[in-house]
Amino acid sequence: LQLVYARNLNGSEIAKRSLQEIKNQVKVSPEQEQIWLEQMVKIFPNVKNGDHITGVYGPSQKAVFFFNQKYLGELPDVELSKRFFGIWLSPQTSEPKMRLHLLGLNQSS
């Protein structure tokens, strides 16, 4: 999954928004929420218009991230990795049309 940013964003804001999207899909305990937020804040950099973050994930694996094609790091928690990619790929996503497009399932009329 590659995200190309169209505006400047602080890495901690990316982490907070990601956590909110995860919480919209699944119940997260306050303790788990704090742990996951800390993990994401550590990995996500500040971005500017045109930057891209690429994430690579396989089922039951840690997610590995690249920032502008350079290794960035990984999320050490397998469940967080799954939930993070679920922001876009889960049936419970807040963007169902984008999900269909990403999965190659968009229907032509």
mmCIF file with all atom_site columns, C-alpha atoms in Angstrom:
data_model
loop_
_atom_site.group_PDB
_atom_site.id
_atom_site.type_symbol
_atom_site.label_atom_id
_atom_site.label_alt_id
_atom_site.label_comp_id
_atom_site.label_asym_id
_atom_site.label_entity_id
_atom_site.label_seq_id
_atom_site.pdbx_PDB_ins_code
_atom_site.Cartn_x
_atom_site.Cartn_y
_atom_site.Cartn_z
_atom_site.occupancy
_atom_site.B_iso_or_equiv
_atom_site.pdbx_formal_charge
_atom_site.auth_seq_id
_atom_site.auth_comp_id
_atom_site.auth_asym_id
_atom_site.auth_atom_id
_atom_site.pdbx_PDB_model_num
ATOM 1   C CA . LEU A 1 1   ? 0.000   0.000   0.000   1.00 0.00 ? 1   LEU A CA 1
ATOM 2   C CA . GLN A 1 2   ? 1.472   3.341   -1.005  1.00 0.00 ? 2   GLN A CA 1
ATOM 3   C CA . LEU A 1 3   ? 0.139   6.611   0.354   1.00 0.00 ? 3   LEU A CA 1
ATOM 4   C CA . VAL A 1 4   ? 1.112   9.796   -1.482  1.00 0.00 ? 4   VAL A CA 1
ATOM 5   C CA . TYR A 1 5   ? 0.586   12.921  0.573   1.00 0.00 ? 5   TYR A CA 1
ATOM 6   C CA . ALA A 1 6   ? -0.952  16.035  -0.947  1.00 0.00 ? 6   ALA A CA 1
ATOM 7   C CA . ARG A 1 7   ? -0.188  18.268  2.039   1.00 0.00 ? 7   ARG A CA 1
ATOM 8   C CA . ASN A 1 8   ? 2.155   18.648  4.969   1.00 0.00 ? 8   ASN A CA 1
ATOM 9   C CA . LEU A 1 9   ? 1.315   16.525  8.015   1.00 0.00 ? 9   LEU A CA 1
ATOM 10  C CA . ASN A 1 10  ? 3.000   15.901  11.329  1.00 0.00 ? 10  ASN A CA 1
ATOM 11  C CA . GLY A 1 11  ? 3.863   12.237  11.936  1.00 0.00 ? 11  GLY A CA 1
ATOM 12  C CA . SER A 1 12  ? 2.096   12.224  15.287  1.00 0.00 ? 12  SER A CA 1
ATOM 13  C CA . GLU A 1 13  ? -1.077  13.458  13.586  1.00 0.00 ? 13  GLU A CA 1
ATOM 14  C CA . ILE A 1 14  ? -0.835  10.600  11.088  1.00 0.00 ? 14  ILE A CA 1
ATOM 15  C CA . ALA A 1 15  ? -0.535  8.180   14.029  1.00 0.00 ? 15  ALA A CA 1
ATOM 16  C CA . LYS A 1 16  ? -3.483  9.727   15.904  1.00 0.00 ? 16  LYS A CA 1
ATOM 17  C CA . ARG A 1 17  ? -5.739  9.653   12.835  1.00 0.00 ? 17  ARG A CA 1
ATOM 18  C CA . SER A 1 18  ? -4.703  6.078   12.079  1.00 0.00 ? 18  SER A CA 1
ATOM 19  C CA . LEU A 1 19  ? -5.581  5.036   15.623  1.00 0.00 ? 19  LEU A CA 1
ATOM 20  C CA . GLN A 1 20  ? -8.970  6.764   15.355  1.00 0.00 ? 20  GLN A CA 1
ATOM 21  C CA . GLU A 1 21  ? -9.720  4.882   12.127  1.00 0.00 ? 21  GLU A CA 1
ATOM 22  C CA . ILE A 1 22  ? -8.743  1.601   13.813  1.00 0.00 ? 22  ILE A CA 1
ATOM 23  C CA . LYS A 1 23  ? -10.997 2.397   16.781  1.00 0.00 ? 23  LYS A CA 1
ATOM 24  C CA . ASN A 1 24  ? -13.878 3.066   14.376  1.00 0.00 ? 24  ASN A CA 1
ATOM 25  C CA . GLN A 1 25  ? -13.568 -0.565  13.259  1.00 0.00 ? 25  GLN A CA 1
ATOM 26  C CA . VAL A 1 26  ? -12.730 -2.461  16.438  1.00 0.00 ? 26  VAL A CA 1
ATOM 27  C CA . LYS A 1 27  ? -12.885 -1.976  20.195  1.00 0.00 ? 27  LYS A CA 1
ATOM 28  C CA . VAL A 1 28  ? -9.457  -1.127  21.614  1.00 0.00 ? 28  VAL A CA 1
ATOM 29  C CA . SER A 1 29  ? -8.691  -1.033  25.339  1.00 0.00 ? 29  SER A CA 1
ATOM 30  C CA . PRO A 1 30  ? -7.186  2.200   26.687  1.00 0.00 ? 30  PRO A CA 1
ATOM 31  C CA . GLU A 1 31  ? -3.961  0.327   27.473  1.00 0.00 ? 31  GLU A CA 1
ATOM 32  C CA . GLN A 1 32  ? -3.713  -1.128  23.959  1.00 0.00 ? 32  GLN A CA 1
ATOM 33  C CA . GLU A 1 33  ? -4.591  2.253   22.466  1.00 0.00 ? 33  GLU A CA 1
ATOM 34  C CA . GLN A 1 34  ? -1.640  3.878   24.247  1.00 0.00 ? 34  GLN A CA 1
ATOM 35  C CA . ILE A 1 35  ? 0.795   1.136   23.207  1.00 0.00 ? 35  ILE A CA 1
ATOM 36  C CA . TRP A 1 36  ? -0.305  1.272   19.573  1.00 0.00 ? 36  TRP A CA 1
ATOM 37  C CA . LEU A 1 37  ? -0.201  5.065   19.477  1.00 0.00 ? 37  LEU A CA 1
ATOM 38  C CA . GLU A 1 38  ? 3.357   5.052   20.829  1.00 0.00 ? 38  GLU A CA 1
ATOM 39  C CA . GLN A 1 39  ? 4.427   2.483   18.213  1.00 0.00 ? 39  GLN A CA 1
ATOM 40  C CA . MET A 1 40  ? 2.949   4.507   15.364  1.00 0.00 ? 40  MET A CA 1
ATOM 41  C CA . VAL A 1 41  ? 4.312   7.835   16.605  1.00 0.00 ? 41  VAL A CA 1
ATOM 42  C CA . LYS A 1 42  ? 7.804   6.276   16.620  1.00 0.00 ? 42  LYS A CA 1
ATOM 43  C CA . ILE A 1 43  ? 7.581   5.141   13.015  1.00 0.00 ? 43  ILE A CA 1
ATOM 44  C CA . PHE A 1 44  ? 5.607   7.771   11.086  1.00 0.00 ? 44  PHE A CA 1
ATOM 45  C CA . PRO A 1 45  ? 7.628   10.809  9.997   1.00 0.00 ? 45  PRO A CA 1
ATOM 46  C CA . ASN A 1 46  ? 6.454   14.298  9.223   1.00 0.00 ? 46  ASN A CA 1
ATOM 47  C CA . VAL A 1 47  ? 5.483   14.448  5.559   1.00 0.00 ? 47  VAL A CA 1
ATOM 48  C CA . LYS A 1 48  ? 5.138   17.180  2.982   1.00 0.00 ? 48  LYS A CA 1
ATOM 49  C CA . ASN A 1 49  ? 3.322   17.461  -0.329  1.00 0.00 ? 49  ASN A CA 1
ATOM 50  C CA . GLY A 1 50  ? 4.594   14.759  -2.679  1.00 0.00 ? 50  GLY A CA 1
ATOM 51  C CA . ASP A 1 51  ? 6.125   12.491  -0.012  1.00 0.00 ? 51  ASP A CA 1
ATOM 52  C CA . HIS A 1 52  ? 5.011   8.890   0.050   1.00 0.00 ? 52  HIS A CA 1
ATOM 53  C CA . ILE A 1 53  ? 4.942   6.134   2.614   1.00 0.00 ? 53  ILE A CA 1
ATOM 54  C CA . THR A 1 54  ? 4.810   2.570   1.353   1.00 0.00 ? 54  THR A CA 1
ATOM 55  C CA . GLY A 1 55  ? 3.709   -0.234  3.644   1.00 0.00 ? 55  GLY A CA 1
ATOM 56  C CA . VAL A 1 56  ? 4.252   -3.930  2.987   1.00 0.00 ? 56  VAL A CA 1
ATOM 57  C CA . TYR A 1 57  ? 2.176   -6.432  4.932   1.00 0.00 ? 57  TYR A CA 1
ATOM 58  C CA . GLY A 1 58  ? 1.463   -10.129 4.772   1.00 0.00 ? 58  GLY A CA 1
ATOM 59  C CA . PRO A 1 59  ? -1.100  -11.944 6.916   1.00 0.00 ? 59  PRO A CA 1
ATOM 60  C CA . SER A 1 60  ? 0.263   -12.692 10.396  1.00 0.00 ? 60  SER A CA 1
ATOM 61  C CA . GLN A 1 61  ? 3.373   -10.599 9.735   1.00 0.00 ? 61  GLN A CA 1
ATOM 62  C CA . LYS A 1 62  ? 4.745   -7.299  10.923  1.00 0.00 ? 62  LYS A CA 1
ATOM 63  C CA . ALA A 1 63  ? 4.236   -4.347  8.600   1.00 0.00 ? 63  ALA A CA 1
ATOM 64  C CA . VAL A 1 64  ? 7.373   -2.849  7.057   1.00 0.00 ? 64  VAL A CA 1
ATOM 65  C CA . PHE A 1 65  ? 7.403   0.784   5.933   1.00 0.00 ? 65  PHE A CA 1
ATOM 66  C CA . PHE A 1 66  ? 9.418   2.860   3.487   1.00 0.00 ? 66  PHE A CA 1
ATOM 67  C CA . PHE A 1 67  ? 9.513   6.660   3.305   1.00 0.00 ? 67  PHE A CA 1
ATOM 68  C CA . ASN A 1 68  ? 10.251  8.004   -0.172  1.00 0.00 ? 68  ASN A CA 1
ATOM 69  C CA . GLN A 1 69  ? 11.677  4.570   -1.074  1.00 0.00 ? 69  GLN A CA 1
ATOM 70  C CA . LYS A 1 70  ? 14.043  4.404   1.923   1.00 0.00 ? 70  LYS A CA 1
ATOM 71  C CA . TYR A 1 71  ? 13.551  1.896   4.739   1.00 0.00 ? 71  TYR A CA 1
ATOM 72  C CA . LEU A 1 72  ? 11.658  3.539   7.579   1.00 0.00 ? 72  LEU A CA 1
ATOM 73  C CA . GLY A 1 73  ? 11.015  0.707   10.017  1.00 0.00 ? 73  GLY A CA 1
ATOM 74  C CA . GLU A 1 74  ? 8.341   -1.730  11.063  1.00 0.00 ? 74  GLU A CA 1
ATOM 75  C CA . LEU A 1 75  ? 5.422   -1.996  13.419  1.00 0.00 ? 75  LEU A CA 1
ATOM 76  C CA . PRO A 1 76  ? 6.498   -4.604  15.980  1.00 0.00 ? 76  PRO A CA 1
ATOM 77  C CA . ASP A 1 77  ? 2.933   -5.674  16.820  1.00 0.00 ? 77  ASP A CA 1
ATOM 78  C CA . VAL A 1 78  ? 1.350   -8.160  14.392  1.00 0.00 ? 78  VAL A CA 1
ATOM 79  C CA . GLU A 1 79  ? -2.207  -7.247  15.486  1.00 0.00 ? 79  GLU A CA 1
ATOM 80  C CA . LEU A 1 80  ? -1.522  -3.536  15.022  1.00 0.00 ? 80  LEU A CA 1
ATOM 81  C CA . SER A 1 81  ? -0.103  -4.250  11.567  1.00 0.00 ? 81  SER A CA 1
ATOM 82  C CA . LYS A 1 82  ? -3.307  -6.085  10.626  1.00 0.00 ? 82  LYS A CA 1
ATOM 83  C CA . ARG A 1 83  ? -5.501  -3.312  12.017  1.00 0.00 ? 83  ARG A CA 1
ATOM 84  C CA . PHE A 1 84  ? -3.446  -0.576  10.358  1.00 0.00 ? 84  PHE A CA 1
ATOM 85  C CA . PHE A 1 85  ? -3.900  -2.087  6.899   1.00 0.00 ? 85  PHE A CA 1
ATOM 86  C CA . GLY A 1 86  ? -7.542  -2.687  7.755   1.00 0.00 ? 86  GLY A CA 1
ATOM 87  C CA . ILE A 1 87  ? -8.003  1.096   7.725   1.00 0.00 ? 87  ILE A CA 1
ATOM 88  C CA . TRP A 1 88  ? -8.152  0.775   3.931   1.00 0.00 ? 88  TRP A CA 1
ATOM 89  C CA . LEU A 1 89  ? -8.682  -2.931  3.292   1.00 0.00 ? 89  LEU A CA 1
ATOM 90  C CA . SER A 1 90  ? -11.135 -4.099  5.954   1.00 0.00 ? 90  SER A CA 1
ATOM 91  C CA . PRO A 1 91  ? -14.828 -4.441  5.048   1.00 0.00 ? 91  PRO A CA 1
ATOM 92  C CA . GLN A 1 92  ? -15.405 -1.991  7.948   1.00 0.00 ? 92  GLN A CA 1
ATOM 93  C CA . THR A 1 93  ? -13.302 0.763   6.316   1.00 0.00 ? 93  THR A CA 1
ATOM 94  C CA . SER A 1 94  ? -14.637 4.317   6.344   1.00 0.00 ? 94  SER A CA 1
ATOM 95  C CA . GLU A 1 95  ? -13.857 4.441   2.601   1.00 0.00 ? 95  GLU A CA 1
ATOM 96  C CA . PRO A 1 96  ? -15.594 1.430   1.006   1.00 0.00 ? 96  PRO A CA 1
ATOM 97  C CA . LYS A 1 97  ? -15.210 2.686   -2.586  1.00 0.00 ? 97  LYS A CA 1
ATOM 98  C CA . MET A 1 98  ? -11.466 3.143   -2.107  1.00 0.00 ? 98  MET A CA 1
ATOM 99  C CA . ARG A 1 99  ? -11.269 -0.372  -0.635  1.00 0.00 ? 99  ARG A CA 1
ATOM 100 C CA . LEU A 1 100 ? -12.907 -1.856  -3.725  1.00 0.00 ? 100 LEU A CA 1
ATOM 101 C CA . HIS A 1 101 ? -10.517 0.070   -5.950  1.00 0.00 ? 101 HIS A CA 1
ATOM 102 C CA . LEU A 1 102 ? -7.454  -1.043  -3.958  1.00 0.00 ? 102 LEU A CA 1
ATOM 103 C CA . LEU A 1 103 ? -8.600  -4.667  -4.113  1.00 0.00 ? 103 LEU A CA 1
ATOM 104 C CA . GLY A 1 104 ? -9.330  -4.413  -7.856  1.00 0.00 ? 104 GLY A CA 1
ATOM 105 C CA . LEU A 1 105 ? -13.011 -5.033  -7.220  1.00 0.00 ? 105 LEU A CA 1
ATOM 106 C CA . ASN A 1 106 ? -14.451 -1.762  -8.456  1.00 0.00 ? 106 ASN A CA 1
ATOM 107 C CA . GLN A 1 107 ? -17.374 -2.422  -10.719 1.00 0.00 ? 107 GLN A CA 1
ATOM 108 C CA . SER A 1 108 ? -17.655 -0.911  -14.172 1.00 0.00 ? 108 SER A CA 1
ATOM 109 C CA . SER A 1 109 ? -21.027 0.363   -15.285 1.00 0.00 ? 109 SER A CA 1
#
